[in-house]
Short mmCIF file of C-alpha atoms in Angstrom, two decimals:
data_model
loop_
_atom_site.label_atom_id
_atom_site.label_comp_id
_atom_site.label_asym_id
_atom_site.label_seq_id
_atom_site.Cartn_x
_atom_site.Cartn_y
_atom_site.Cartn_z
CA UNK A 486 -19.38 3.50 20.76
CA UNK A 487 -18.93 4.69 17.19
CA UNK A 488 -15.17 3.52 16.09
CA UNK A 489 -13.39 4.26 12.55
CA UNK A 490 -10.21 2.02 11.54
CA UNK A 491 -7.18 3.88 9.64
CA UNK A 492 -4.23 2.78 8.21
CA UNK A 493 -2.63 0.88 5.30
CA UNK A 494 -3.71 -1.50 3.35
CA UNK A 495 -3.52 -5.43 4.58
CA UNK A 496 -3.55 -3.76 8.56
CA UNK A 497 -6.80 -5.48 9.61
CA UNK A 498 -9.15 -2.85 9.46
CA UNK A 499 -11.74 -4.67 7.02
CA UNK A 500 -10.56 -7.86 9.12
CA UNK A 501 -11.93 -5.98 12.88
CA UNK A 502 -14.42 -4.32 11.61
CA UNK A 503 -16.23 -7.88 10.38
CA UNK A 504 -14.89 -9.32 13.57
CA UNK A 505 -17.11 -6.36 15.56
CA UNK A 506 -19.66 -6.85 13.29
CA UNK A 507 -20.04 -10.57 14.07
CA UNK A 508 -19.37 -10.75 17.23
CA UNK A 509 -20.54 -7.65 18.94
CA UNK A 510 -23.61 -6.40 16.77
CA UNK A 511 -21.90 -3.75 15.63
CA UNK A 512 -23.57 -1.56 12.02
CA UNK A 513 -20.41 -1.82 9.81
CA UNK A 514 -19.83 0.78 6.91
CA UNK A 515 -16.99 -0.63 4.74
CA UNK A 516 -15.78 2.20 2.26
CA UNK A 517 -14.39 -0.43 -0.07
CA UNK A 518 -17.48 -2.01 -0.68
CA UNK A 519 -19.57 1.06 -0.98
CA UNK A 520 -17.01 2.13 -3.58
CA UNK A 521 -17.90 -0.95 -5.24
CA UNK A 522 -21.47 -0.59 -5.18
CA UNK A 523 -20.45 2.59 -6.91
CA UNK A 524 -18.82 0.96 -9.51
CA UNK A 525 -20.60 -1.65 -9.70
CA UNK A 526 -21.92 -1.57 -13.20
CA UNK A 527 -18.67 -1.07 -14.36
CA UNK A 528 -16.72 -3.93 -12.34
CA UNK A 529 -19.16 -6.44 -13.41
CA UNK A 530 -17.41 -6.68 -17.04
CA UNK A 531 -14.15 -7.00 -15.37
CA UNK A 532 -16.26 -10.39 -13.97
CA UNK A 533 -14.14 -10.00 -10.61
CA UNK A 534 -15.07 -8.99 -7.24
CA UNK A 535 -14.04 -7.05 -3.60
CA UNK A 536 -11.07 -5.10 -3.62
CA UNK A 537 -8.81 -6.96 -5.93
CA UNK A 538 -11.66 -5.66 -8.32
CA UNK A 539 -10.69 -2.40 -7.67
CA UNK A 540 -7.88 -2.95 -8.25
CA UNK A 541 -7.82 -3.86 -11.45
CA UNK A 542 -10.10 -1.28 -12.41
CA UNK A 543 -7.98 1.35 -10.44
CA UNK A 544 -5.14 -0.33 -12.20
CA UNK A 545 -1.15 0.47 -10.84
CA UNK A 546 0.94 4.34 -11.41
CA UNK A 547 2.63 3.12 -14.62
CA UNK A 548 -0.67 2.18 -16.23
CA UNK A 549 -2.25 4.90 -18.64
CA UNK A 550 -5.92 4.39 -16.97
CA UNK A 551 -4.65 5.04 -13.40
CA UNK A 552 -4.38 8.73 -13.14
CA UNK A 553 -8.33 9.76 -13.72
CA UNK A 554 -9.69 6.14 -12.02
CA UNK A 555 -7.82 7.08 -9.02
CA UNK A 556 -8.65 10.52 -9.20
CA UNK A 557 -12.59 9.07 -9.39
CA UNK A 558 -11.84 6.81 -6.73
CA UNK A 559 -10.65 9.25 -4.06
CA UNK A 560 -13.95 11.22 -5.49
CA UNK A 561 -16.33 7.93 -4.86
CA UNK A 562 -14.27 7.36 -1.52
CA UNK A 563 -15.10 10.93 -0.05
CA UNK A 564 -19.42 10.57 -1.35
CA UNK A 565 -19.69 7.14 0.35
CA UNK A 566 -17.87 8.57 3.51
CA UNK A 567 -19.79 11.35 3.79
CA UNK A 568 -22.95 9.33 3.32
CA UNK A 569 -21.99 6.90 6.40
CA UNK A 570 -21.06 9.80 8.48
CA UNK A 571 -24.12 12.09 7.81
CA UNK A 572 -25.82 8.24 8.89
CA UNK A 573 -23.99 8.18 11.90
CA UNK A 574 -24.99 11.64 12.80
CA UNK A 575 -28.95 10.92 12.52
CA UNK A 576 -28.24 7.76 14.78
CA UNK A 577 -25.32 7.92 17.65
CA UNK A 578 -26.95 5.63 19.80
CA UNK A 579 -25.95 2.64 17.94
CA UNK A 580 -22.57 0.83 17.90
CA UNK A 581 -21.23 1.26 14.62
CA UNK A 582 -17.66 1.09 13.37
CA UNK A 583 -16.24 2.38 9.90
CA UNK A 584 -13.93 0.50 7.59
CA UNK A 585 -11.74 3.48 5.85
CA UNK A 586 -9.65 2.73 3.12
CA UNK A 587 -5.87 3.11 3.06
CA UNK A 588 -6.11 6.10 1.22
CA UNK A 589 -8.49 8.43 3.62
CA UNK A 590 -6.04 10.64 4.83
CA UNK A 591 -5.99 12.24 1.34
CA UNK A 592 -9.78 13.34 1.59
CA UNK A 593 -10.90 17.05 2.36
CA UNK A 594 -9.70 18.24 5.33
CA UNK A 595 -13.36 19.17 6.19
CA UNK A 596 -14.59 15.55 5.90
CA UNK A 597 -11.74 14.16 7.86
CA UNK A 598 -13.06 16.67 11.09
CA UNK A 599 -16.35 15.38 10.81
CA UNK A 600 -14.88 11.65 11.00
CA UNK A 601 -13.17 12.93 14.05
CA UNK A 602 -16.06 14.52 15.45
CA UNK A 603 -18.09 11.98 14.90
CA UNK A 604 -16.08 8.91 14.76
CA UNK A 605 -13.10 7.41 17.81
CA UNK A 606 -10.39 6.62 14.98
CA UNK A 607 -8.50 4.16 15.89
CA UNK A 608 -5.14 3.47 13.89
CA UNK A 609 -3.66 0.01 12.99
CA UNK A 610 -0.14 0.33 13.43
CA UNK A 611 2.52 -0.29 10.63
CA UNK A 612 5.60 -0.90 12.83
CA UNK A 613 8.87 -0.55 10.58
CA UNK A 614 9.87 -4.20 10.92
CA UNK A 615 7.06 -5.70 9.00
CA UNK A 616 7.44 -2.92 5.77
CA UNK A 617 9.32 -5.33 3.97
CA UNK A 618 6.74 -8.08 4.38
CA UNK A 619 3.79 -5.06 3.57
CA UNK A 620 5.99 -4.87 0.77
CA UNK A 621 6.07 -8.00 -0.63
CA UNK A 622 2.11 -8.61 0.47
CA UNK A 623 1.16 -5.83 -2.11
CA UNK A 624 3.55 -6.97 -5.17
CA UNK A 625 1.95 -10.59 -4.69
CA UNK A 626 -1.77 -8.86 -3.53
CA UNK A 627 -1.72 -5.40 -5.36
CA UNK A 628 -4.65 -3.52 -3.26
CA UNK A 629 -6.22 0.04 -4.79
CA UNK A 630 -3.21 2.25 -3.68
CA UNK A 631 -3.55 6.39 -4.29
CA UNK A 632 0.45 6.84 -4.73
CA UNK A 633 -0.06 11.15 -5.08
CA UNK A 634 3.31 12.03 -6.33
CA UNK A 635 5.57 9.01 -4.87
CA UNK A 636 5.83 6.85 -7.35
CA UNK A 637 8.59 8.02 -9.47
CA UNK A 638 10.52 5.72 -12.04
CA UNK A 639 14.48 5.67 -12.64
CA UNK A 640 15.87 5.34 -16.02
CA UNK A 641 17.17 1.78 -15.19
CA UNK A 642 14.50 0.37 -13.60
CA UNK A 643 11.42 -2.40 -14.71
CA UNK A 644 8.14 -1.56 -13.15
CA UNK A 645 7.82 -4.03 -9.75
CA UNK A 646 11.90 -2.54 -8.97
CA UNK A 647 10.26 0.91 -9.10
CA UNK A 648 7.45 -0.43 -6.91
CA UNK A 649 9.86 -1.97 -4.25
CA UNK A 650 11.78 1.05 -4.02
CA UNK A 651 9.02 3.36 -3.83
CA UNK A 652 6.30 1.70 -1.66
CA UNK A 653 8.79 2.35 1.68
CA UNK A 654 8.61 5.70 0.75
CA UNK A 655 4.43 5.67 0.49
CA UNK A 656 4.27 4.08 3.75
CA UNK A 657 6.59 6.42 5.49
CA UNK A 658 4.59 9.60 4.24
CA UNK A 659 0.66 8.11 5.56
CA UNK A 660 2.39 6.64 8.64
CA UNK A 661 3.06 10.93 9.54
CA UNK A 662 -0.94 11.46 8.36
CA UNK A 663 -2.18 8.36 10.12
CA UNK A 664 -0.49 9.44 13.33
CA UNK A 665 -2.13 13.03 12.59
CA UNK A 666 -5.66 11.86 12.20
CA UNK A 667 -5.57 8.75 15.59
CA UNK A 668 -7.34 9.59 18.31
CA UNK A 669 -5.91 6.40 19.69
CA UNK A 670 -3.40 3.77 17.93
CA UNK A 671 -3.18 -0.09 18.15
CA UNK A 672 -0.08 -1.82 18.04
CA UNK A 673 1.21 -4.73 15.99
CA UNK A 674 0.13 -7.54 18.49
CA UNK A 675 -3.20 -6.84 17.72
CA UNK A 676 -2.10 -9.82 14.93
CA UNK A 677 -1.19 -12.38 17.69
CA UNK A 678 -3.81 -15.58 17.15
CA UNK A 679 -4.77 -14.80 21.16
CA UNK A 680 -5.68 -11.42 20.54
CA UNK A 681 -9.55 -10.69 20.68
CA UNK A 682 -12.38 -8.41 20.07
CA UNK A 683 -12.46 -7.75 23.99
CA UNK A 684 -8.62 -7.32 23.87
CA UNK A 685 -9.14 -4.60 21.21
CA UNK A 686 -12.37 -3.22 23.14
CA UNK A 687 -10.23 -3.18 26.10
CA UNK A 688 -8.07 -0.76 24.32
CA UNK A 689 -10.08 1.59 22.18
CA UNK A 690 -12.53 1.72 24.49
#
């Protein structure tokens, strides 16, 4: 079976996909870390590494260098997709899964039919009751985020208020594209301690 993860940020899509990996053989691409391959002689003079690297590099919506490194980074994100996937297509006989970032759903429409065609994508739920700790995960955790055209300041607010208020928003807007793209969705217990790769298995499968 060849599997794709979608959803936010700090969902457990990096998390499963290692956990498949491990424990079931399956080829993982992880879009993250290809985008920091990408990078990668740039992010070594930040002297940090994974996605918080990114993340500083990326840097947040009120900071001057965010506007073209995000704009690069959905352009890195859509190459190293497209590489896995034209992968996949020279080799469906293997089990492979891919780790998508948080911020897929804004790629071309084109390369998002091919995941689909080639790919069972599988969403990781963000049920509304746990947006406030998502919330608070990212202000302590910021993650590379594409915002598009949500993040927009008030007069009387600092910078994390304008975060808080908008991030609900965010999460709201790619829970309607996540739902779009799923050819099958997992729900919140999928974080329960007894939950397991053959639980999950026993659902996407």
């Amino acid at each position: 079976m060849i599997f794709s993860f979608i959803g936010m940020s700090g969902t457990g899509k990096s998390f499963w996909s290692k956990r498949l990996e491990k424990e079931r053989g399956y080829q993982k691409y992880s879009c993250d870390e290809l985008i920091e391959k990408e990078l990668s002689s740039e992010l070594v003079v930040l002297g940090r590494k994974g996605v918080n690297n990114l993340s500083h590099w990326m840097g947040q919506p009120y900071d001057e260098r965010y506007a073209a490194n995000s704009r690069r980074y959905l352009e890195l994100e859509a190459k190293v997709l497209g590489d896995s996937l034209r992968k996949i297509e020279n080799d469906k006989n293997k089990n492979m899964v891919v780790d998508t970032t948080g911020s897929v759903i804004y790629l071309p429409p084109e390369l998002l039919l091919k995941l689909k065609q080639l790919t069972k994508v599988v969403y990781l739920e963000t049920p509304e009751f746990i947006i406030e700790k998502m919330i608070n995960l990212y202000l302590a955790d910021p993650k590379p985020v594409i915002w598009g055209n949500l993040y927009k300041p008030l007069l009387d607010e600092n910078k994390m208020e304008t975060l808080k208020r908008c991030y609900p928003e965010l999460l709201k807007y790619r829970i309607n594209l996540y739902n779009k793209l799923a050819d099958i969705k997992v729900d919140h217990f999928r974080t329960e301690r007894s939950f397991t790769v053959e639980n999950l298995l026993s659902i996407i499968t």
